[in-house]
Every structure is written in structure tokens, then in C-alpha cells.
Amino acid sequence: MQRLRVRYAKRGRLRFTSHRDISRAVERAVRRAGIPVAYSAGFSPHPKISYAGAAPTGVASEAEYLEIGVTTPCVPEQVKLGLDGSLPPGLDVLDVVEAGPGGLADRLEVSDWEVRLPGADRELAEVAVEKFLAASTVDVERLTKKGPRRFDAREAVLRLVVSEGTDRTAAQVQGRPCVILRMVVRHMTPAVRPDDVLTGLRLVADFAPPVPPEVTRLAQGPLDASTGALADPLDLDRDTTRGGEAGPAGEHVAG
Amino acid sequence: MPVESIFHRLEALLPKVQKPIQYVGGELNSTVKDWDSAEVRWALMYPDAYEVGLPNQGVAILYEILNELPGTLAERTYAVWPDLEALMRAEGIPQFTVDAHRPVRAFDVLGVSFSTELGYTNMLTALDLAGIPLTAADRGDDDPIVLAGGHAAFNPEPIADFLDAAVLGDGEQISIAISEVVREWKAEGRPGGRDELLMRLAESGGVYVPKFYDVDYHPDGRIKRVAPNRADVPWRVHKHTVMDLDEWPYPKKPLVPLAETVHERFSVEIFRGCTRGCRFCQAGMITRPVRERSITTIGAMVENGVKESGFNEVGLLSLSSADHSEIADVAKGLADRYEGTNTSLSLPSTRVDAFNIDLANEFSRNGRRSGLTFAPEGGSERMRKVINKMVTEEDLIRTVTTAYSQGWRQVKLYFMCGLPTEQDEDVLGIADLAKKVIKAGRDITGSRDIRCTVSIGGFVPKPHTPFQWAAQADHETVDRRLKALRDSLRGDKQYGKAIGFRYHDGKPSIVEGLLSRGDRRVGAVIRAVWESGGRFDGWSEHFSYERWMAAAEQAGVDVAWYTTREREENEVLPWDHLDAGLDREWLWQDWQEAVTGGEVEDCRWTPCYDCGVCPTMGTEIQIGPTGRKLLPLTVV
Ligand code: B12
Ligand code: SF4
């Protein structure tokens, strides 16, 4: 069975989709696009689509990943076109490769997040970030399904910087200047999410943005040990399968 | 005049509410047209939560048809949950459409689709959030025309004060016609303001404008007369009937929600109308005559709908789907076509006969034979005669025996409680039936893995049915009978464990009864309920019987008078000036026959018995067989 790895974005107003919403939308899009998805056996067969670490409801992303098992070999580039054309605008397919050896989830070691804070004060943000980075641990509390949970939000944060841009909401309304946090966060258990870092900033320096932040995951992937930068997790597949450039011989699937 | 999206303001609230995805729109096949180049703009509302409203076919069809018209634009709006309502009020955000997030008040027409009366309070919330005066009389030229449609609009009197207009029957053609009237009036520079627009709509005879009708009452409270208060307004307003459904193969571009909804499937109406003549069924009475879609159109609609939506389930909708003249071929054709594709088929049919099982077998070819539903509706033979549901106990036992023998393990039986002339033993008869069903199942399969679920709802007499004159049972009686039934089922050592029991208590039915057969005076109750916080009355966790009763008392409305009182033949009913085509004398006669045990056949198969619809409406029965086959599938 060929497996295809897909990078997709959830953008703008569709960032309010939950993980379940996305999986329904993807299943329908796969059918619409005529992708020969494989099904599990049994009484209620499920399409073989698996998801790696989905961004929370309300958080936008440029780097979400899923994997589709297909019954007949497909050309990644055509799957990309077909799937993208079948998803609603806002769920956009960015890259498709044929899976090589090794699991995808293991490669998603860190995330690069952008957190926009419309109306926040830049100086206060900088002070808070400085304090946060200076601390060795910052214990935060989050309400989980199993009740409140305390954990350290500091260790996972590899990088945290403040910059400034303009307020760009999903409605594309041009607005006021806006403080932007960029953070590179290692995936750990329990997961440290951007809102946990924001909680940390509030705890260390009383920094609280006036309106809900707009969070976007810009990238996910392995950490390049030499450069300290984020690498494309699909590069490894591309190297081993030449996926995306030339497809394997055999049947082609049209979008 | 540019109208701005409110989305950037709403967006800041969305992280704070439950299931924010329901408010963002952006569904596959949704349409956003350019505001400024449209001449007529509709906001279409289903007055319930998005998860219930989005799958509604009526709104989906009108949305598509109106958006296909050049110069007309249509967007959708749904009821917002109380959490978002509170935030919107705090932030001053108006009721919005989900397509382009435009304020509802900026539209020319607000069309509200009522498949049930329980959406009335939600309409008031939407009007209020939109900044549109609740009472039609207070609206100005800048407010949209508030127009009701759907089955409950066949008696819009309880909401008459809040409506500018209402439409009875099929909406396809009349919504296009209304658009044209609005367009002309606007193009002429809105002569005479809102009043003249309503006048133009009313004059056509196809749109009911409540304010052009005065209602006079007798001293005892009964209606004396409903009469137009202007020349040129017709005495009666007629329903609309689309003939030749093949010409209207909607939805062509089904809306595919991102949020989870109550119906996750592509549905095709395989016919409209039902002439079986069940006396309790308003839907059957007001949608006459039967008009089938041909097998070829059904085949093409299913193929297109699945391709356009990506849904993995197809539903063949109608009031009695197994009655389509070519349903066997439709079922076989579709089952063949989708064999091995993981696309499942469903047919909401409750017919009590072996043919129904053949169909269900065909539809479950690839899947599990889980449950089958039958609707005897009445617990005793006598009761079933009264409601004209001609099913004998023998029929039922024979049918379920066949079902169990063919691998079905679970049978669901639908009943009603509180039917006219009903006695305690009629309801207790349901327990006997259910036990016999289990016994038959155990005997034929030799297995104890057999289940039966009894599902029972309170009967509500509805306008335009033979039972429109009937006394509704009070909730104490209904609850007492339901309790006796439950005890009889639960207490049975031999069969009790195999029988499931699902019921609702009788109180909500009383409120539904008040709203169904109410007149204009009931409007004050609806308003008072809404003012005291009434919302989402179709949801048991939001519904409050006490709130309705308190509001009725405050408004001086005697609920019993509207619900449990039997009407005389010559009493003017609040909806008598609204014409569903049914001959009043025929309805009365049928009501009398109900009590004396007379039956009517289905005029689809037997000669016409003069219910009045076809001659009044200029319609006719349209059924097959066409003898054609489903087109072969081109792409899988
Ligand atoms: C699918 C379905 C459901 C689904 C989906 C509901 C939905 N949101 O659409 C579910 C399972 C959720 C459901 C629930 C209920 N349903 Co239901 N449902 C149906 C069913 C089978 C099909 C409805 C349909 O799509 N019809 C086809 C469309 C095209 O017709 P339409 O909506 O009437 O729209 C046309 C016209 O009315 C008109 N129109 C409609 N709106 C407007 C608005 C304007 C402005 C204009 C101009 C015209 C217009 O134009 C449309 C096109 O011609 C019908 C039976 C049937 N075959 O009609 C029952 C039916 C509508 N349901 C019914 C009932 C009672 C209910 C419930 C109250 C059950 C309960 N006790 O909980 C709930 C209420 C849900 C709610 N809060 O709205 C009854 C209505 C009773 C009556 N009037 O006599 C029906 C008729 C079944 C029956 N025989 O009893 N239902
Ligand atoms: S007039 Fe006759 S044929 Fe027409 S719907 Fe009524 S009973 Fe049927």
C-alpha cells in the first residue's frame, strides 16, 4: 500500500475547525477528489487517514500533517491538486509526498509559532519575554479534561522573540500595529502550547494582552542539530522516494 | 451603500464560545455574491442551531435558487446559542449571516423557514439582535420584509404580529416571484414605501400579509370573521405547488458543513406530497398531491450530489419513501452502483409490510442489518382505524417476523399517545404488541438476541387536518397513560428486558398545541416567553413549560381553550382564510368518519375521493412508472 504524506494549512476563519471537523472534511475531500483511499476491514470500514499532532481549535496553521493510505499508486502532485480543489478554501494543501521509511510523527519534534497580540504593549511584552527566558522554570496551570494540571512551560521553549507587524485578522481587515511573538517550542508531554507560554508571561511579568491572541503554527519538524533551525519533515521522504518530482509508473489519479 | 462584514468583531468573541466553527461559514458550495451589484438581497434563516438548520433542505434549495438568479443574492443565518448571544449583546454585534457576515438588517427580505412552531422564540432573538423591531407595525422602510415559510407557516397567526408576510407551500417559484416584485419596486424608487411593497405582494394572492386582514372575535372568544381590510387583497391566500419536480433538481450544489450536524448525508427528495391520508399528519395533508421525481432524475441527482459533496451516505427523502412507484428499481440501481464504494444508502421508511423489508435489505447490502423502523402509530386496531393507519396486528407481526428471520436484530416501533377517542387500553395495547413482536422474533430465530424499541410521542392536533377540530389530550392524561405503558413493559419478566421504551412527557405537546392551533392573541404569549428568556424551545434542556404557562397567564390566554377544547363544525378557525386546497367539508366528513370508524384509501392508487386539492390548486398526481432505468454510472 502506498502512503502519501500531506502538509496542509488551516487558515483564516477555518482555524476554528476542530480536529474532528477537519477529519470529516478531509474524508469528504478525498472522496470528491476520487483518491483511491484504502479502507480498514470490518463492519464499519474507515478510510486510512491518520493525523499527526493537530493544532488546537482556534489556532491557525501553515504546517499540519496527515497521511493517506491508497490502494493504487498515485502521483503526489496530482493528489495535491485534487485534494486542494476538493477542500473548502482555508483548508489548503501545501505539499504531498510519497512516504518513505520511518514514521512522520517522530520527525515533528518542534513547532514554530507566531502569536499576534493586537493592541498589546510592545515594551511590556519585551520585558515579560526577557523575564520568562531568564527563569529556569515557569510553572503554569491549565485546565485539561482530567482537571487542572501544573507543568513547566519554560523548558520546552527554545526561542522566544518579540517583533512588530500590523494587525491582520482572518477577515483581512488592515489594522493597527500589533505585537508579534515568535516562539520555537519543543513537543513534550504534557504539550506546551503558545497559550501556556502566554500564561507564563502573565505569571512572570503580569503581561496580559487585551484581546484573544491570534496564533499560527508556521512550521513543524525536526530540529537541525547543526544550525538549530527547523527542517522540512517531508524532505526525508522526498530524498528516498523522489516524491513530487516523478511519480511511480502505473495508474494515475486525476483530480 | 457598502455593507461591511462584522467578522472582525465577531472573531474576537469566537474563542470564548462553544463550537465556534458553526458561526464562520465557508462551507463547501456556499456562495458569497457581490453586495453592491445585487438588486435584491435575501437573508434566509433556519430558526434553530446551525447543526439542525444547515441540513435543512428547504433553506438549502431556496439559497441555491435565489443565488442562481442574476441580480439576487441570498445568505444564510441561524440561531446563535445563548453564550454567543450574551457576548453579541455586550459588544453590540448584530445578527449576522454566516456567508459574508453581513448584518441581517441590511437585507431586503428575511425569509424564515419554520418546519416546527418551536422556532418562534428563536426568530424573536434574531430580530432583536438584528435591530429589527419585533412587531411588524413598528418597522420602517429600512427594515427587511420578514417572511415566513415552511410547514408551520400554514398557520402563521400566532406570529402574525411579528411577520410582514408568509408563504404557504413550495417555495421554489414563489421566492423567485417575490424577488421580482421587490426588484421592480426598488428599481422604481420604492414608491409608497414598505406598505406598497407589501400591497404588491398581497395582491398577487400568493403571499399572505397579516396586517391586511382584520380578525373580529365573538364575546366568548371564538373568531367571528377574518377579513381583508383593503380592497384588492384577496379573501383567501393559496398555497404554492411545484409541478414537475424533474424541472427543479435541487440541491445541485449541496452545502457541506465543517461543523458536525444532525444529518450528515446527501438527501434527495424522491417525491413530494403523500396521499395515504393519515388523519394526524399535517405534512401529508398540506403537501398534496403526490409528485414524484423520475427514476432518471433521482439517479442523476444522487450521482451529482455525491460527487459535489463527498458525503458517504445518500438519503432518499419523502414522506413515505417506499411508496415511490419505481422505488424497487431505484433501490437496486443505487445499491448496484455504489456496491463496494463505502457509500451507504438510507431510506426513511416506516411502512409496515414485507416490501419495506426487501428495500431495507437492498439498502443494507454492504452493511450491517442493525435496525428497522415501523410506524403503526396507534396501539390498538380501533385506534389505527381512527387515524386511518390501516395496519392490522397480523400485518405487523408478519412483517417483523420476516425482518427478524432475515437477519435484522432490532425493530423500532413508532406510536402516538393522546389521539382522539383514545382510552387507556389503547395505549396499553402497545405493550401487548411489543411483547408479541419479541415473541415472534424469538420463535423465528431461536435466539434471545432480539430487541424492540417502542418510541412514543404526544399527539398534537394540527391545522388543515381532519383532527383540526379535535380536543388535545391534557398532559396529565398523556403522562398517566405513558406511565402505565412503561410499567407494563418494564414489569414484564419474560419480555421486559428485550423492549426499550422512549417517550417524552406530555407538557411540551401542550405548548406545541397552543402554537399550532393558536390565533393572533397567542402572539403575546410568545413574546412574553421570549422576554423572560425563552430560547431554543425544541431542546428539552432549554424548554420550560412553567415559563410558557406563566407567560400565558400574564397575557390572559387560556391554554386549555386553545388545546383541550373540541371545536364545532362552524367555528371559524384561525387559518380558515389560508388555503391548503383541502375542502373544509371533506376534512369535516373525514373527522366524523374517524370517530365512527370509516377509512380512506390512498388516492395515488385508487380513484379520487375529492379532497379538493387538485381542482382548487390546478394540480394533479404525478407518478410513474416511467419504465426507465437509472443511468449507468460514469465515474466511481
Ligand atoms: C429530514 C427531516 C428532519 C431532520 C432534519 C431537519 C432539518 N433541519 O431539515 C431531523 C431529523 C433533524 C428532523 C427533526 C425534526 N423534525 Co423533521 N423531517 C425531516 C423530513 C423527513 C424532510 C424535511 C425536508 O427536507 N423536506 C424537504 C424540504 C425541501 O421541504 P421544506 O423544508 O418544507 O421546504 C419547502 C417549503 O416548505 C418552502 N419553504 C420552507 N421554508 C421556507 C421559507 C421561506 C421564506 C419560503 C418562501 C418558503 C419556504 O420551500 C421549500 C421548498 O419547496 C420531513 C418530512 C418531509 N418529507 O418533508 C420531516 C418533518 C419536516 N419533521 C417533522 C418534525 C415533527 C420534526 C421534529 C419536530 C421532530 C421532533 N419531535 O423532534 C424535529 C424538529 C427539528 C427542528 N428543531 O427543526 C415533521 C413536521 C411536522 C408537521 N409540520 O406536521 C415532518 C413533516 C415529518 C412528519 N411527517 O411529521 N427532521
Ligand atoms: S383531489 Fe383527489 S386526486 Fe387530488 S389529491 Fe385530493 S384525493 Fe387525491
mmCIF file of N, CA and C in Angstrom, chain B residues 98 107 115 158 171 174 182 195 234 288 445 455 477 507 542 547 614 616:
data_model
loop_
_atom_site.group_PDB
_atom_site.id
_atom_site.type_symbol
_atom_site.label_atom_id
_atom_site.label_comp_id
_atom_site.label_asym_id
_atom_site.label_seq_id
_atom_site.Cartn_x
_atom_site.Cartn_y
_atom_site.Cartn_z
ATOM 1 N N VAL B 98 -23.924 33.847 7.928
ATOM 2 C CA VAL B 98 -22.665 33.117 8.029
ATOM 3 C C VAL B 98 -21.864 33.184 6.732
ATOM 4 N N PHE B 107 -30.481 43.489 4.755
ATOM 5 C CA PHE B 107 -31.076 42.757 3.632
ATOM 6 C C PHE B 107 -32.478 43.290 3.308
ATOM 7 N N SER B 115 -40.122 24.622 10.051
ATOM 8 C CA SER B 115 -40.690 23.282 9.929
ATOM 9 C C SER B 115 -41.401 22.919 11.221
ATOM 10 N N PRO B 158 -50.259 32.848 15.142
ATOM 11 C CA PRO B 158 -49.615 33.182 16.424
ATOM 12 C C PRO B 158 -48.424 34.120 16.271
ATOM 13 N N GLY B 171 -41.609 26.605 -2.012
ATOM 14 C CA GLY B 171 -41.041 27.941 -2.092
ATOM 15 C C GLY B 171 -40.296 28.266 -3.382
ATOM 16 N N ILE B 174 -42.320 30.744 -5.887
ATOM 17 C CA ILE B 174 -42.800 31.971 -5.267
ATOM 18 C C ILE B 174 -41.637 32.837 -4.769
ATOM 19 N N VAL B 182 -39.888 42.651 -5.529
ATOM 20 C CA VAL B 182 -39.019 43.535 -4.744
ATOM 21 C C VAL B 182 -38.093 44.321 -5.679
ATOM 22 N N ASP B 195 -45.287 49.795 2.735
ATOM 23 C CA ASP B 195 -46.689 49.442 2.614
ATOM 24 C C ASP B 195 -47.046 49.025 1.193
ATOM 25 N N PRO B 234 -57.005 39.679 -1.584
ATOM 26 C CA PRO B 234 -57.952 38.559 -1.715
ATOM 27 C C PRO B 234 -58.422 38.039 -0.355
ATOM 28 N N ARG B 288 -50.277 17.838 -0.600
ATOM 29 C CA ARG B 288 -50.910 17.109 -1.697
ATOM 30 C C ARG B 288 -50.836 17.897 -2.994
ATOM 31 N N THR B 445 -36.214 -16.952 15.151
ATOM 32 C CA THR B 445 -34.758 -17.032 15.076
ATOM 33 C C THR B 445 -34.195 -18.038 16.064
ATOM 34 N N SER B 455 -41.137 3.757 20.652
ATOM 35 C CA SER B 455 -40.891 5.183 20.731
ATOM 36 C C SER B 455 -42.242 5.877 20.624
ATOM 37 N N THR B 477 -53.357 13.278 31.429
ATOM 38 C CA THR B 477 -53.826 12.025 30.830
ATOM 39 C C THR B 477 -52.700 11.339 30.069
ATOM 40 N N LYS B 507 -46.064 17.572 28.607
ATOM 41 C CA LYS B 507 -46.133 19.034 28.703
ATOM 42 C C LYS B 507 -45.684 19.777 27.436
ATOM 43 N N HIS B 542 -33.550 23.459 27.243
ATOM 44 C CA HIS B 542 -33.860 24.891 27.259
ATOM 45 C C HIS B 542 -35.347 25.163 27.450
ATOM 46 N N ARG B 547 -42.466 28.396 32.218
ATOM 47 C CA ARG B 547 -42.321 29.720 31.621
ATOM 48 C C ARG B 547 -43.466 30.012 30.644
ATOM 49 N N CYS B 614 -56.657 19.056 -5.827
ATOM 50 C CA CYS B 614 -56.277 19.165 -7.236
ATOM 51 C C CYS B 614 -57.092 20.203 -8.007
ATOM 52 N N THR B 616 -58.761 22.792 -6.856
ATOM 53 C CA THR B 616 -58.550 24.146 -6.328
ATOM 54 C C THR B 616 -57.200 24.686 -6.752
#
